[in-house]
Amino acid sequence: MEPWIGPEERKAVGAYLLSQGWLTEFRKTEEFEKMIRRYVGARYATVVTSGTAALAVALLSKGIGHGDEVIVPDYSMIASANAVLLAGAKPVFIDIDPKTLCLDFKRTKKAVGKKTRAIVLVTLNGRYPTIEEFVRLARKKNLFLLEDAAQSLGSRYKGKHLGTWGDAGIFSFSVPKIITTGQGGVIVTDSRVLHDRIRKIKDFGRIRSGVDEFETLGFNFKFTDLQAVIGIEQMKKLSLRVRRKKEIYARYRTLLKDIPEIEFIDTNLKNTSPWFIDILVPERKRDALMRFLGKRGIGTRPFYPAIHTQAPYRYLKKNFPVSQDISKRGLWLPSSSFLEDAHIRRISDTIRKFFK
Ligand SMILES: *Cc1c(COP(=O)(O)O)cnc(C)c1O
């Protein structure tokens, strides 16, 4: 999944540099934020340096930190958990639902304890659980519901954009995401109070931009106008890209449908714009399939590992059966927005040959 940079971005960067802008965040960043908040339907949007920073700043904006526990899924991109530690709080891992690859609701509900302050609800690859259940639970238990929608730009649930169901949501603009600014992330919320804190925390805690008086502890997670001019052009192409991603997924699904060893995760393409093409195969065949495809010039990538198996969390010594199983069976197929139908056919034919 490579970035899609065209003449529009090149022209916009050139024009910006000729305008002698100061590179750092200013008007272009505001314009980019406005486009994002309109697209997703949120009252406020604040761009920061990365999706990881967006998660940490969102937690900090709610005063979550040392001594607090935050529920995160054991299966996600590792940043979902690391950002909790960056904010100073402790991640508590919960297994996922095999149908959606998102947090399992029953297990989440059971895990809420005295120290739990927040839930990081990851909507992986634009898929979602029954979100209202999480919203209700968060309200009832007074928890901060933070949606990690890093992979969900362009995906909706019941007509409402993912990332706008919780108290706050984040998206990422790193290179492999559906649109990119090289690096970058955004926090969206409808809360004026959170929004004000977020703006301060990303700018050293300043009471307002350009004034050296600090109201809270803050850092530097500021964006740049140089990235924003690229982001603005990328946003203009988002709808086109969302449409193509859905077509690519549908084509793979049709072409691979009758191979018994391949399992697709239930995906409603009306709502979900899959970012990566993901399939499940028998564990004992995955590596051989990857090698077989690799030899024929087709790149693939195994799913993320279960987070608790990675160095920073290995001390946990816990079992998360679904997350472990999914991470061993999952495979990402070529997912570039540039894939042509003929490419998808050739990839699918090669996979079929392997299973024969
Ligand atoms: C990419 C990603 C992140 C981290 O975003 P960065 O911009 O790379 O820091 C967090 N969560 C999920 C689910 C992601 O896919």
Coordinates of C-alpha atoms and ligand atoms in Angstrom, one line a residue:
M1 CA 0.0 0.0 0.0
E2 CA 2.1 2.9 -1.2
P3 CA 1.3 6.6 -1.0
W4 CA -0.5 8.2 -3.9
I5 CA 1.2 11.5 -4.7
G6 CA 0.3 13.2 -7.9
P7 CA 0.8 16.5 -9.8
E8 CA -1.7 18.2 -7.5
E9 CA 0.5 17.7 -4.4
R10 CA 3.6 18.7 -6.2
K11 CA 2.0 21.9 -7.4
A12 CA 0.6 22.7 -4.0
V13 CA 3.9 22.2 -2.3
G14 CA 5.7 24.4 -4.9
A15 CA 3.1 27.1 -4.6
Y16 CA 3.3 27.0 -0.8
L17 CA 7.1 27.3 -0.8
L18 CA 6.9 30.2 -3.2
S19 CA 4.4 32.0 -0.9
Q20 CA 7.2 32.2 1.8
G21 CA 5.0 30.5 4.4
W22 CA 6.8 29.7 7.7
L23 CA 6.4 26.0 7.2
T24 CA 5.0 25.3 10.7
E25 CA 1.3 25.0 11.3
F26 CA -0.9 28.0 10.4
R27 CA -3.6 28.8 7.9
K28 CA -3.1 25.7 5.7
T29 CA -3.2 23.5 8.8
E30 CA -6.5 25.2 9.7
E31 CA -7.9 24.5 6.3
F32 CA -6.8 20.9 6.4
E33 CA -8.5 20.5 9.9
K34 CA -11.7 22.1 8.5
M35 CA -11.8 19.6 5.6
I36 CA -11.4 16.6 8.0
R37 CA -14.0 17.8 10.5
R38 CA -16.5 18.4 7.7
Y39 CA -15.7 15.0 6.1
V40 CA -16.2 13.0 9.3
G41 CA -18.9 15.2 10.8
A42 CA -17.2 16.3 14.0
R43 CA -17.3 19.7 15.6
Y44 CA -13.5 20.0 16.2
A45 CA -10.4 18.6 14.7
T46 CA -6.8 19.1 15.7
V47 CA -3.9 17.7 13.7
V48 CA -0.7 16.5 15.4
T49 CA 2.5 14.8 14.5
S50 CA 1.2 11.2 14.3
G51 CA -1.6 8.9 15.2
T52 CA 0.4 7.7 18.2
A53 CA 0.7 11.3 19.4
A54 CA -3.0 11.8 18.7
L55 CA -3.9 8.9 21.0
A56 CA -1.6 10.1 23.8
V57 CA -2.8 13.7 23.6
A58 CA -6.4 12.7 23.7
L59 CA -5.8 10.7 26.9
L60 CA -3.8 13.5 28.4
S61 CA -6.6 16.0 27.5
K62 CA -8.9 14.0 29.8
G63 CA -6.3 14.0 32.6
I64 CA -5.6 10.3 32.2
G65 CA -2.1 9.3 33.3
H66 CA -0.2 7.7 36.2
G67 CA -2.2 5.3 38.2
D68 CA -5.0 5.0 35.6
E69 CA -5.8 1.9 33.6
V70 CA -6.9 2.0 30.0
I71 CA -8.5 -1.0 28.2
V72 CA -7.0 -1.8 24.8
P73 CA -7.4 -4.7 22.4
D74 CA -4.6 -7.3 22.4
Y75 CA -4.8 -7.4 18.7
S76 CA -4.1 -4.0 16.9
M77 CA -1.2 -2.0 15.6
I78 CA 1.1 -1.8 18.7
A79 CA 0.7 2.0 18.9
S80 CA -2.8 1.6 20.4
A81 CA -1.1 0.2 23.5
N82 CA 2.1 2.2 23.4
A83 CA 0.3 5.5 23.4
V84 CA -1.3 4.6 26.7
L85 CA 2.1 4.2 28.2
L86 CA 3.3 7.4 26.6
A87 CA 0.4 9.2 28.5
G88 CA 1.7 7.5 31.7
A89 CA -1.2 5.2 32.2
K90 CA -1.3 1.4 32.1
P91 CA -2.8 -0.6 29.2
V92 CA -5.0 -3.5 30.2
F93 CA -5.3 -6.0 27.3
I94 CA -8.6 -7.6 26.3
D95 CA -9.2 -10.2 23.7
I96 CA -10.9 -9.5 20.4
D97 CA -14.1 -10.7 18.8
P98 CA -13.1 -13.1 15.9
K99 CA -16.0 -11.8 13.8
T100 CA -14.9 -8.1 13.8
L101 CA -11.3 -8.2 15.0
C102 CA -12.4 -5.4 17.4
L103 CA -12.6 -5.5 21.3
D104 CA -14.9 -8.2 22.6
F105 CA -17.7 -6.4 24.4
K106 CA -18.5 -8.9 27.1
R107 CA -14.8 -9.3 28.1
T108 CA -14.4 -5.5 28.1
K109 CA -17.4 -5.1 30.4
K110 CA -16.1 -7.7 32.8
A111 CA -12.7 -6.1 32.9
V112 CA -13.8 -2.6 34.0
G113 CA -12.4 -2.1 37.5
K114 CA -11.8 0.7 40.0
K115 CA -8.8 2.1 38.2
T116 CA -10.2 1.9 34.7
R117 CA -10.6 5.4 33.2
A118 CA -10.8 4.8 29.5
I119 CA -11.4 2.4 26.6
V120 CA -9.4 2.6 23.4
L121 CA -11.8 1.2 20.9
V122 CA -9.9 0.3 17.7
T123 CA -11.9 0.0 14.6
L124 CA -9.5 -2.1 12.7
N125 CA -9.5 -1.9 8.9
G126 CA -12.7 0.1 9.0
R127 CA -14.7 -2.7 10.7
Y128 CA -16.6 -2.1 13.9
P129 CA -18.2 -3.9 16.8
T130 CA -21.8 -2.9 18.0
I131 CA -20.5 0.5 19.0
E132 CA -23.6 1.7 21.0
E133 CA -22.8 -1.0 23.6
F134 CA -19.5 0.6 24.2
V135 CA -21.0 4.1 24.3
R136 CA -23.5 3.0 26.9
L137 CA -20.9 1.2 29.0
A138 CA -18.6 4.2 28.9
R139 CA -21.5 6.5 30.0
K140 CA -22.6 4.2 32.8
K141 CA -19.1 3.7 34.2
N142 CA -17.9 7.2 33.5
L143 CA -15.2 6.1 31.2
F144 CA -13.5 8.0 28.4
L145 CA -14.3 6.3 25.1
L146 CA -11.4 7.0 22.7
E147 CA -11.8 5.6 19.2
D148 CA -8.6 4.6 17.5
A149 CA -9.9 5.0 14.0
A150 CA -6.4 5.3 12.5
Q151 CA -7.4 2.8 9.8
S152 CA -11.0 3.9 9.4
L153 CA -11.0 7.2 7.4
G154 CA -13.9 6.7 5.0
S155 CA -15.7 4.1 7.1
R156 CA -19.0 4.5 8.8
Y157 CA -21.3 2.7 11.2
K158 CA -25.1 3.3 10.9
G159 CA -24.3 6.3 8.7
K160 CA -22.1 8.0 11.3
H161 CA -18.4 8.2 10.6
L162 CA -16.1 5.9 12.7
G163 CA -14.1 8.0 15.2
T164 CA -17.1 10.2 16.0
W165 CA -19.0 7.8 18.3
G166 CA -16.8 8.1 21.3
D167 CA -15.8 11.2 23.4
A168 CA -12.9 11.6 21.0
G169 CA -11.5 9.7 18.0
I170 CA -8.2 9.7 16.1
F171 CA -7.0 9.1 12.5
S172 CA -3.5 8.6 11.2
F173 CA -1.9 10.0 8.1
S174 CA 1.3 7.9 8.1
V175 CA 2.5 6.6 4.8
P176 CA 0.5 3.4 4.4
K177 CA -2.8 4.8 5.5
I178 CA -5.6 5.6 3.1
I179 CA -4.4 9.2 2.7
T180 CA -1.1 10.4 3.9
T181 CA 0.9 13.5 4.9
G182 CA 4.1 11.5 5.4
Q183 CA 3.5 11.4 9.1
G184 CA 0.6 12.9 11.0
G185 CA -2.6 12.3 12.9
V186 CA -5.8 14.1 14.0
I187 CA -8.0 14.1 17.0
V188 CA -11.7 14.8 16.5
T189 CA -14.2 15.5 19.2
D190 CA -17.5 17.4 19.7
S191 CA -16.4 18.6 23.2
R192 CA -15.3 22.2 23.4
V193 CA -13.5 21.5 26.7
L194 CA -11.5 18.6 25.4
H195 CA -10.7 20.5 22.2
D196 CA -9.3 23.5 24.2
R197 CA -7.1 21.2 26.3
I198 CA -5.9 19.3 23.2
R199 CA -4.8 22.6 21.5
K200 CA -2.8 23.5 24.6
I201 CA -1.2 20.2 25.2
K202 CA 0.1 20.0 21.6
D203 CA 1.7 23.5 22.1
F204 CA 3.7 23.2 25.3
G205 CA 0.6 24.1 27.4
R206 CA 0.5 27.7 26.1
I207 CA -2.6 29.7 27.0
R208 CA -2.6 30.7 23.3
S209 CA -0.4 30.5 20.4
G210 CA 2.7 32.8 20.5
V211 CA 2.3 33.7 24.2
D212 CA 4.8 32.3 26.7
E213 CA 2.4 31.7 29.5
F214 CA 1.6 28.0 30.2
E215 CA -1.6 26.9 31.7
T216 CA -1.0 23.2 31.8
L217 CA 1.8 20.6 31.1
G218 CA 2.2 20.3 27.4
F219 CA 4.6 19.2 24.8
N220 CA 5.3 19.8 21.1
F221 CA 3.0 17.7 18.8
K222 CA 2.5 20.5 16.3
F223 CA 1.9 19.9 12.6
T224 CA 3.3 21.8 9.7
D225 CA 1.7 23.8 6.9
L226 CA 4.1 22.0 4.5
Q227 CA 2.3 18.7 5.3
A228 CA -1.1 20.4 5.4
V229 CA -0.9 21.5 1.8
I230 CA -0.3 17.8 0.9
G231 CA -3.1 16.7 3.2
I232 CA -5.6 19.2 1.5
E233 CA -4.9 17.6 -1.9
Q234 CA -5.1 14.1 -0.4
M235 CA -8.5 14.9 1.1
K236 CA -9.8 16.0 -2.3
K237 CA -9.0 12.4 -3.5
L238 CA -10.4 10.6 -0.5
S239 CA -13.8 9.7 -1.9
L240 CA -12.3 8.3 -5.1
R241 CA -9.9 6.3 -3.1
V242 CA -12.6 5.0 -0.7
R243 CA -14.6 3.8 -3.8
R244 CA -11.6 2.1 -5.3
K245 CA -10.6 0.3 -2.1
K246 CA -14.1 -1.1 -1.9
E247 CA -13.9 -2.3 -5.5
I248 CA -10.6 -4.0 -4.9
Y249 CA -11.8 -5.8 -1.8
A250 CA -15.0 -7.0 -3.6
R251 CA -13.0 -8.2 -6.5
Y252 CA -10.6 -10.3 -4.4
R253 CA -13.5 -11.6 -2.4
T254 CA -15.3 -12.8 -5.5
L255 CA -12.2 -14.3 -7.1
L256 CA -11.1 -16.2 -4.0
K257 CA -14.5 -17.1 -2.7
D258 CA -14.5 -20.8 -3.6
I259 CA -11.1 -21.7 -2.1
P260 CA -12.0 -23.6 1.1
E261 CA -8.8 -22.7 2.9
I262 CA -9.4 -19.0 2.6
E263 CA -11.6 -17.1 5.0
F264 CA -12.7 -13.5 4.6
I265 CA -13.7 -11.4 7.6
D266 CA -17.3 -10.4 7.5
T267 CA -17.2 -7.0 5.7
N268 CA -20.1 -4.7 4.8
L269 CA -18.8 -2.7 2.0
K270 CA -21.5 -0.1 2.3
N271 CA -20.0 1.0 5.6
T272 CA -16.4 -0.3 5.6
S273 CA -13.7 1.0 3.3
P274 CA -11.0 -1.7 3.8
W275 CA -7.6 -0.2 4.0
F276 CA -5.7 -3.5 3.7
I277 CA -7.0 -6.7 2.0
D278 CA -6.9 -9.2 4.8
I279 CA -7.6 -12.9 4.7
L280 CA -7.3 -15.8 7.1
V281 CA -5.6 -19.1 6.0
P282 CA -4.6 -22.2 8.0
E283 CA -1.7 -21.4 10.3
R284 CA 0.4 -24.3 9.0
K285 CA 0.1 -23.0 5.4
R286 CA 0.6 -19.3 5.8
D287 CA 4.4 -19.1 5.6
A288 CA 4.5 -21.5 2.6
L289 CA 1.9 -19.4 0.9
M290 CA 3.8 -16.2 1.5
R291 CA 7.0 -17.8 0.1
F292 CA 5.1 -19.2 -2.9
L293 CA 3.7 -15.7 -3.7
G294 CA 7.0 -14.0 -3.0
K295 CA 8.8 -16.1 -5.5
R296 CA 6.3 -15.0 -8.1
G297 CA 6.8 -11.4 -7.4
I298 CA 3.7 -10.9 -5.1
G299 CA 4.4 -9.2 -1.8
T300 CA 2.3 -10.1 1.3
R301 CA 2.6 -9.4 5.0
P302 CA 1.6 -11.4 8.0
F303 CA -0.9 -9.9 10.5
Y304 CA 0.3 -7.9 13.5
P305 CA 1.5 -10.1 16.4
A306 CA -0.7 -10.3 19.5
I307 CA 0.5 -7.2 21.4
H308 CA 1.2 -9.0 24.7
T309 CA 3.8 -11.3 22.9
Q310 CA 6.0 -8.3 22.1
A311 CA 9.0 -7.2 24.1
P312 CA 7.4 -4.2 26.1
Y313 CA 4.5 -6.4 27.3
R314 CA 6.0 -9.9 27.5
Y315 CA 6.1 -9.8 31.3
L316 CA 2.3 -10.1 31.2
K317 CA 2.3 -13.9 30.6
K318 CA -1.4 -14.0 29.8
N319 CA -3.4 -15.9 27.2
F320 CA -5.6 -14.2 24.6
P321 CA -6.7 -17.1 22.4
V322 CA -8.5 -15.2 19.7
S323 CA -5.9 -12.6 19.2
Q324 CA -3.1 -15.2 19.2
D325 CA -5.0 -17.4 16.7
I326 CA -5.9 -14.4 14.3
S327 CA -2.3 -13.1 14.4
K328 CA -1.0 -16.5 13.3
R329 CA -3.5 -17.1 10.5
G330 CA -3.9 -13.6 9.1
L331 CA -2.3 -12.4 5.9
W332 CA -2.4 -9.1 4.1
L333 CA -2.5 -9.3 0.3
P334 CA -1.3 -6.6 -2.1
S335 CA -3.6 -3.6 -1.2
S336 CA -2.4 -0.7 -3.3
S337 CA -5.0 1.7 -4.5
F338 CA -3.2 1.4 -7.9
L339 CA -3.9 -2.3 -8.3
E340 CA -5.6 -2.9 -11.6
D341 CA -8.2 -5.6 -12.1
A342 CA -5.7 -7.7 -14.1
H343 CA -3.2 -7.6 -11.1
I344 CA -5.9 -8.8 -8.8
R345 CA -6.8 -11.6 -11.1
R346 CA -3.2 -12.7 -11.4
I347 CA -2.7 -12.6 -7.7
S348 CA -5.9 -14.6 -7.1
D349 CA -4.9 -17.2 -9.8
T350 CA -1.5 -17.6 -8.1
I351 CA -3.1 -18.2 -4.7
R352 CA -5.5 -20.7 -6.3
K353 CA -2.5 -22.6 -7.8
F354 CA -0.9 -22.8 -4.4
F355 CA -3.9 -24.4 -2.8
K356 CA -4.3 -26.9 -5.6
Ligands
LIG1 C1 -1.2 3.4 12.1 C2 -1.9 3.2 13.4 C3 -1.6 3.9 14.6 C4 -0.5 4.8 14.7 O1 -0.5 5.9 13.8 P1 0.9 6.6 13.5 O2 0.5 7.8 12.7 O3 1.7 5.6 12.7 O4 1.6 6.9 14.8 C5 -2.4 3.6 15.7 N1 -3.4 2.7 15.7 C6 -3.7 2.0 14.6 C7 -4.8 1.1 14.6 C8 -2.9 2.2 13.4 O5 -3.2 1.5 12.3

